[in-house]
Coordinates of C-alpha atoms in Angstrom, one line a residue:
Chain A
X1032 CA -10.8 17.6 4.4
X1033 CA -9.0 14.4 3.1
X1034 CA -5.5 15.1 3.0
X1035 CA -5.0 12.5 -0.5
X1036 CA -7.8 13.1 -2.8
X1037 CA -8.6 11.1 -6.3
X1038 CA -11.1 11.6 -8.5
X1039 CA -13.0 9.8 -10.0
X1040 CA -14.1 7.3 -7.3
X1041 CA -15.3 5.1 -9.7
X1042 CA -15.2 4.7 -13.6
X1043 CA -16.6 2.5 -16.1
X1044 CA -15.0 2.4 -19.4
X1045 CA -14.7 0.6 -22.8
X1046 CA -11.8 -1.4 -24.0
X1047 CA -9.4 1.1 -25.9
X1048 CA -10.6 4.3 -24.5
X1049 CA -7.8 6.8 -23.3
X1050 CA -8.9 7.7 -19.4
X1051 CA -7.0 9.7 -16.7
X1052 CA -7.2 9.2 -12.8
X1053 CA -6.2 12.2 -10.8
X1054 CA -4.5 12.6 -7.5
X1055 CA -4.1 15.4 -5.0
X1056 CA -2.5 15.9 -1.8
X1057 CA -2.5 18.5 0.6
X1058 CA 0.1 17.5 2.6
X1059 CA 3.2 18.9 1.2
X1060 CA 4.4 15.8 0.5
X1061 CA 7.4 15.5 -2.1
X1062 CA 7.0 11.9 -3.0
X1063 CA 4.0 10.3 -4.5
X1064 CA 3.1 6.8 -5.9
X1065 CA 0.3 5.3 -7.9
X1066 CA -0.5 1.4 -6.9
X1067 CA -2.9 -1.1 -8.1
X1068 CA -5.0 -4.0 -6.1
X1069 CA -6.2 -6.8 -7.1
X1070 CA -7.6 -9.4 -5.2
X1071 CA -4.9 -11.6 -3.2
X1072 CA -2.3 -9.6 -4.8
X1073 CA -1.9 -6.8 -2.2
X1074 CA -0.8 -3.1 -3.7
X1075 CA 1.3 -3.3 -6.7
X1076 CA 3.4 -0.4 -7.7
X1077 CA 2.7 1.3 -10.9
X1078 CA 4.7 4.5 -11.1
X1079 CA 6.4 6.8 -8.5
X1080 CA 7.6 10.4 -8.4
X1081 CA 10.0 12.0 -5.9
X1082 CA 9.5 15.3 -7.0
X1083 CA 7.9 17.3 -10.0
X1084 CA 10.8 16.4 -12.3
X1085 CA 11.2 13.0 -11.2
X1086 CA 9.0 10.1 -12.6
X1087 CA 10.0 6.4 -11.9
X1088 CA 8.7 3.2 -13.4
X1089 CA 7.4 0.7 -10.7
X1090 CA 6.5 -3.0 -10.8
X1091 CA 4.0 -2.8 -13.5
X1092 CA 4.0 0.2 -15.3
X1093 CA 3.4 -1.2 -18.9
X1094 CA -0.2 0.4 -20.2
X1095 CA 0.2 3.1 -18.1
X1096 CA 1.6 6.9 -18.0
X1097 CA 1.8 9.2 -15.2
X1098 CA 2.5 13.0 -15.1
X1099 CA 3.5 15.2 -12.1
X1100 CA 1.8 18.3 -12.9
X1101 CA 2.8 20.0 -9.6
X1102 CA 4.1 18.9 -6.3
X1103 CA 0.4 18.5 -5.0
X1104 CA -0.9 16.6 -8.1
X1105 CA -0.2 13.1 -9.7
X1106 CA -2.0 11.7 -12.7
X1107 CA -2.4 8.4 -13.7
X1108 CA -3.3 7.5 -18.1
X1109 CA -4.4 4.6 -19.4
X1110 CA -3.6 5.3 -23.1
X1111 CA -5.6 2.2 -24.4
X1112 CA -7.6 0.5 -21.8
X1113 CA -7.7 -3.4 -21.6
X1114 CA -10.3 -5.6 -19.4
X1115 CA -7.2 -6.9 -17.3
X1116 CA -6.7 -3.3 -16.2
X1117 CA -10.0 -3.3 -14.4
X1118 CA -9.0 -2.9 -10.5
X1119 CA -9.0 -0.6 -7.7
X1120 CA -6.2 2.1 -7.8
X1121 CA -4.8 4.0 -5.0
X1122 CA -2.3 7.1 -4.7
X1123 CA -0.5 7.5 -2.1
X1124 CA 2.0 10.3 -0.7
X1125 CA 5.2 10.3 1.3
X1126 CA 7.3 12.9 3.1
X1127 CA 10.9 12.3 2.1
X1128 CA 12.2 9.1 3.4
X1129 CA 9.5 8.7 6.2
X1130 CA 8.1 5.6 7.4
X1131 CA 4.4 6.5 6.7
X1132 CA 2.4 6.4 3.3
X1133 CA -0.9 8.6 3.2
X1134 CA -3.4 6.7 0.8
X1135 CA -6.2 8.0 -1.2
X1136 CA -9.6 6.6 -1.1
X1137 CA -9.1 4.8 -4.3
X1138 CA -10.6 4.7 -7.9
X1139 CA -12.3 1.4 -8.7
X1140 CA -12.2 0.9 -12.6
X1141 CA -14.0 -1.4 -15.0
X1142 CA -13.0 -1.6 -18.3
X1143 CA -15.5 -3.6 -20.6
Chain U
X929 CA 13.3 -10.0 -6.8
X930 CA 11.3 -9.3 -4.0
X931 CA 8.7 -11.7 -2.5
X932 CA 6.4 -11.4 0.9
X933 CA 4.2 -14.3 2.6
X934 CA 1.5 -13.6 4.6
X935 CA -1.2 -16.2 5.6
X936 CA -4.3 -15.6 3.5
X937 CA -7.0 -15.5 6.3
X938 CA -6.9 -15.7 9.9
X939 CA -10.1 -16.1 12.5
X940 CA -10.6 -15.0 16.0
X941 CA -12.8 -14.2 18.8
X942 CA -13.1 -11.0 20.5
X943 CA -10.8 -10.1 23.3
X944 CA -8.4 -12.8 22.1
X945 CA -4.6 -12.4 21.0
X946 CA -3.8 -13.0 17.5
X947 CA -0.5 -12.8 15.4
X948 CA 0.0 -12.5 11.7
X949 CA 3.3 -13.4 10.3
X950 CA 5.2 -12.2 7.2
X951 CA 8.2 -13.6 5.7
X952 CA 10.4 -11.8 3.0
X953 CA 13.0 -12.0 0.6
X954 CA 14.3 -8.8 -0.8
X955 CA 17.4 -7.3 -2.6
X956 CA 18.4 -4.6 0.2
X957 CA 16.1 -4.2 3.3
X958 CA 15.4 -0.9 5.1
X959 CA 12.3 -2.0 7.1
X960 CA 9.1 -3.6 7.6
X961 CA 5.6 -1.7 7.8
X962 CA 2.4 -2.9 8.5
X963 CA -1.0 -1.2 7.3
X964 CA -4.5 -2.1 7.9
X965 CA -7.3 -1.8 5.4
X966 CA -11.0 -2.1 5.7
X967 CA -13.3 -3.5 3.2
X968 CA -13.8 -0.6 0.7
X969 CA -11.6 1.7 2.5
X970 CA -7.9 2.9 1.9
X971 CA -4.8 1.4 3.7
X972 CA -3.9 3.1 6.5
X973 CA -0.3 2.9 8.5
X974 CA -0.1 0.9 11.7
X975 CA 3.6 0.8 12.5
X976 CA 7.4 0.5 11.2
X977 CA 10.3 -1.4 12.4
X978 CA 13.4 -0.5 11.3
X979 CA 15.7 -2.2 13.4
X980 CA 15.4 -5.6 15.4
X981 CA 12.7 -5.8 18.2
X982 CA 9.3 -5.0 19.3
X983 CA 7.4 -2.1 18.6
X984 CA 4.6 -1.5 20.5
X985 CA 1.3 1.1 19.6
X986 CA -1.5 0.6 21.8
X987 CA -3.4 -2.6 21.2
X988 CA -0.7 -3.4 18.5
X989 CA 2.7 -4.4 18.7
X990 CA 5.1 -5.2 15.7
X991 CA 8.2 -7.5 15.6
X992 CA 11.2 -7.4 13.5
X993 CA 14.1 -9.9 13.1
X994 CA 16.1 -9.2 10.2
X995 CA 18.4 -12.3 10.6
X996 CA 15.2 -14.6 10.0
X997 CA 13.7 -12.2 7.3
X998 CA 10.5 -12.3 9.4
X999 CA 8.3 -9.9 11.1
X1000 CA 4.9 -10.2 12.6
X1001 CA 2.0 -7.7 13.8
X1002 CA 0.1 -8.7 17.2
X1003 CA -3.1 -7.5 17.8
X1004 CA -4.6 -7.9 21.5
X1005 CA -7.9 -7.5 23.0
X1006 CA -9.5 -8.0 19.5
X1007 CA -12.5 -5.9 18.6
X1008 CA -15.2 -6.6 16.2
X1009 CA -13.6 -3.1 14.4
X1010 CA -10.4 -5.2 13.9
X1011 CA -11.8 -7.1 11.2
X1012 CA -10.1 -5.8 8.1
X1013 CA -6.9 -7.0 6.0
X1014 CA -3.4 -6.5 7.4
X1015 CA -0.6 -5.9 4.8
X1016 CA 3.0 -5.8 5.5
X1017 CA 5.5 -4.1 3.2
X1018 CA 9.1 -4.2 2.9
X1019 CA 10.9 -0.7 2.5
X1020 CA 13.5 -2.0 0.0
X1021 CA 16.2 -0.7 -2.8
X1022 CA 18.0 1.4 0.0
X1023 CA 14.6 3.1 1.2
X1024 CA 13.3 4.0 -2.2
X1025 CA 10.1 2.1 -2.2
X1026 CA 7.8 -0.1 -0.5
X1027 CA 6.8 -3.6 -1.6
X1028 CA 3.5 -5.1 -0.2
X1029 CA 2.7 -8.6 0.9
X1030 CA -0.6 -10.3 -0.4
X1031 CA -2.4 -9.5 2.9
X1032 CA -4.0 -11.3 5.5
X1033 CA -7.9 -10.9 6.3
X1034 CA -8.6 -11.1 9.9
X1035 CA -12.2 -12.3 10.9
X1036 CA -13.3 -11.1 14.4
X1037 CA -16.2 -13.3 16.0
X1038 CA -18.2 -12.4 18.6

């Protein structure tokens, strides 16, 4: 079984709709991250959380919100989706100040 | 602010050696990581340099020079399966987060 899972894997939605992307990890890591990937731009950090009570904005948090429901679960919400939020979204986990981030398989989102 | 630069594309033939460079400008620096991402896949960790010098892991090596704000990933004995995108990532802000470069797409030709 994968250590970091994301649901859904693909999602098509319409402008103005609220959607939630979910992430779970079984590695027992305390730190979790949400990234967005666009062609030619690499991975950009949206939000990160160092434990259940800790939520921090990343480079591109506008238009997004997150919830850390448990140590293993970190969800990303788009309150009112817009077409320029069409992208590939990755969740990642990390153990403390470890050197390695473990990525989920990604969610491909299309906003029409 | 933070910025990282990598070549956008590199092409090489099977069996060859290729070097992918990464230069960075960050406020606070902790270390440099490299990730591999195949088309349609997730990024996977390759290596991390916290100190100057060379780190070797099998066919892959990574180098860091803090004084030059520069690092590279060296891939030896290239195989077709090495065709992928490679991202450098700087650990900054006193180790709080990673900032990723734009990625280098490596194509390995037969």
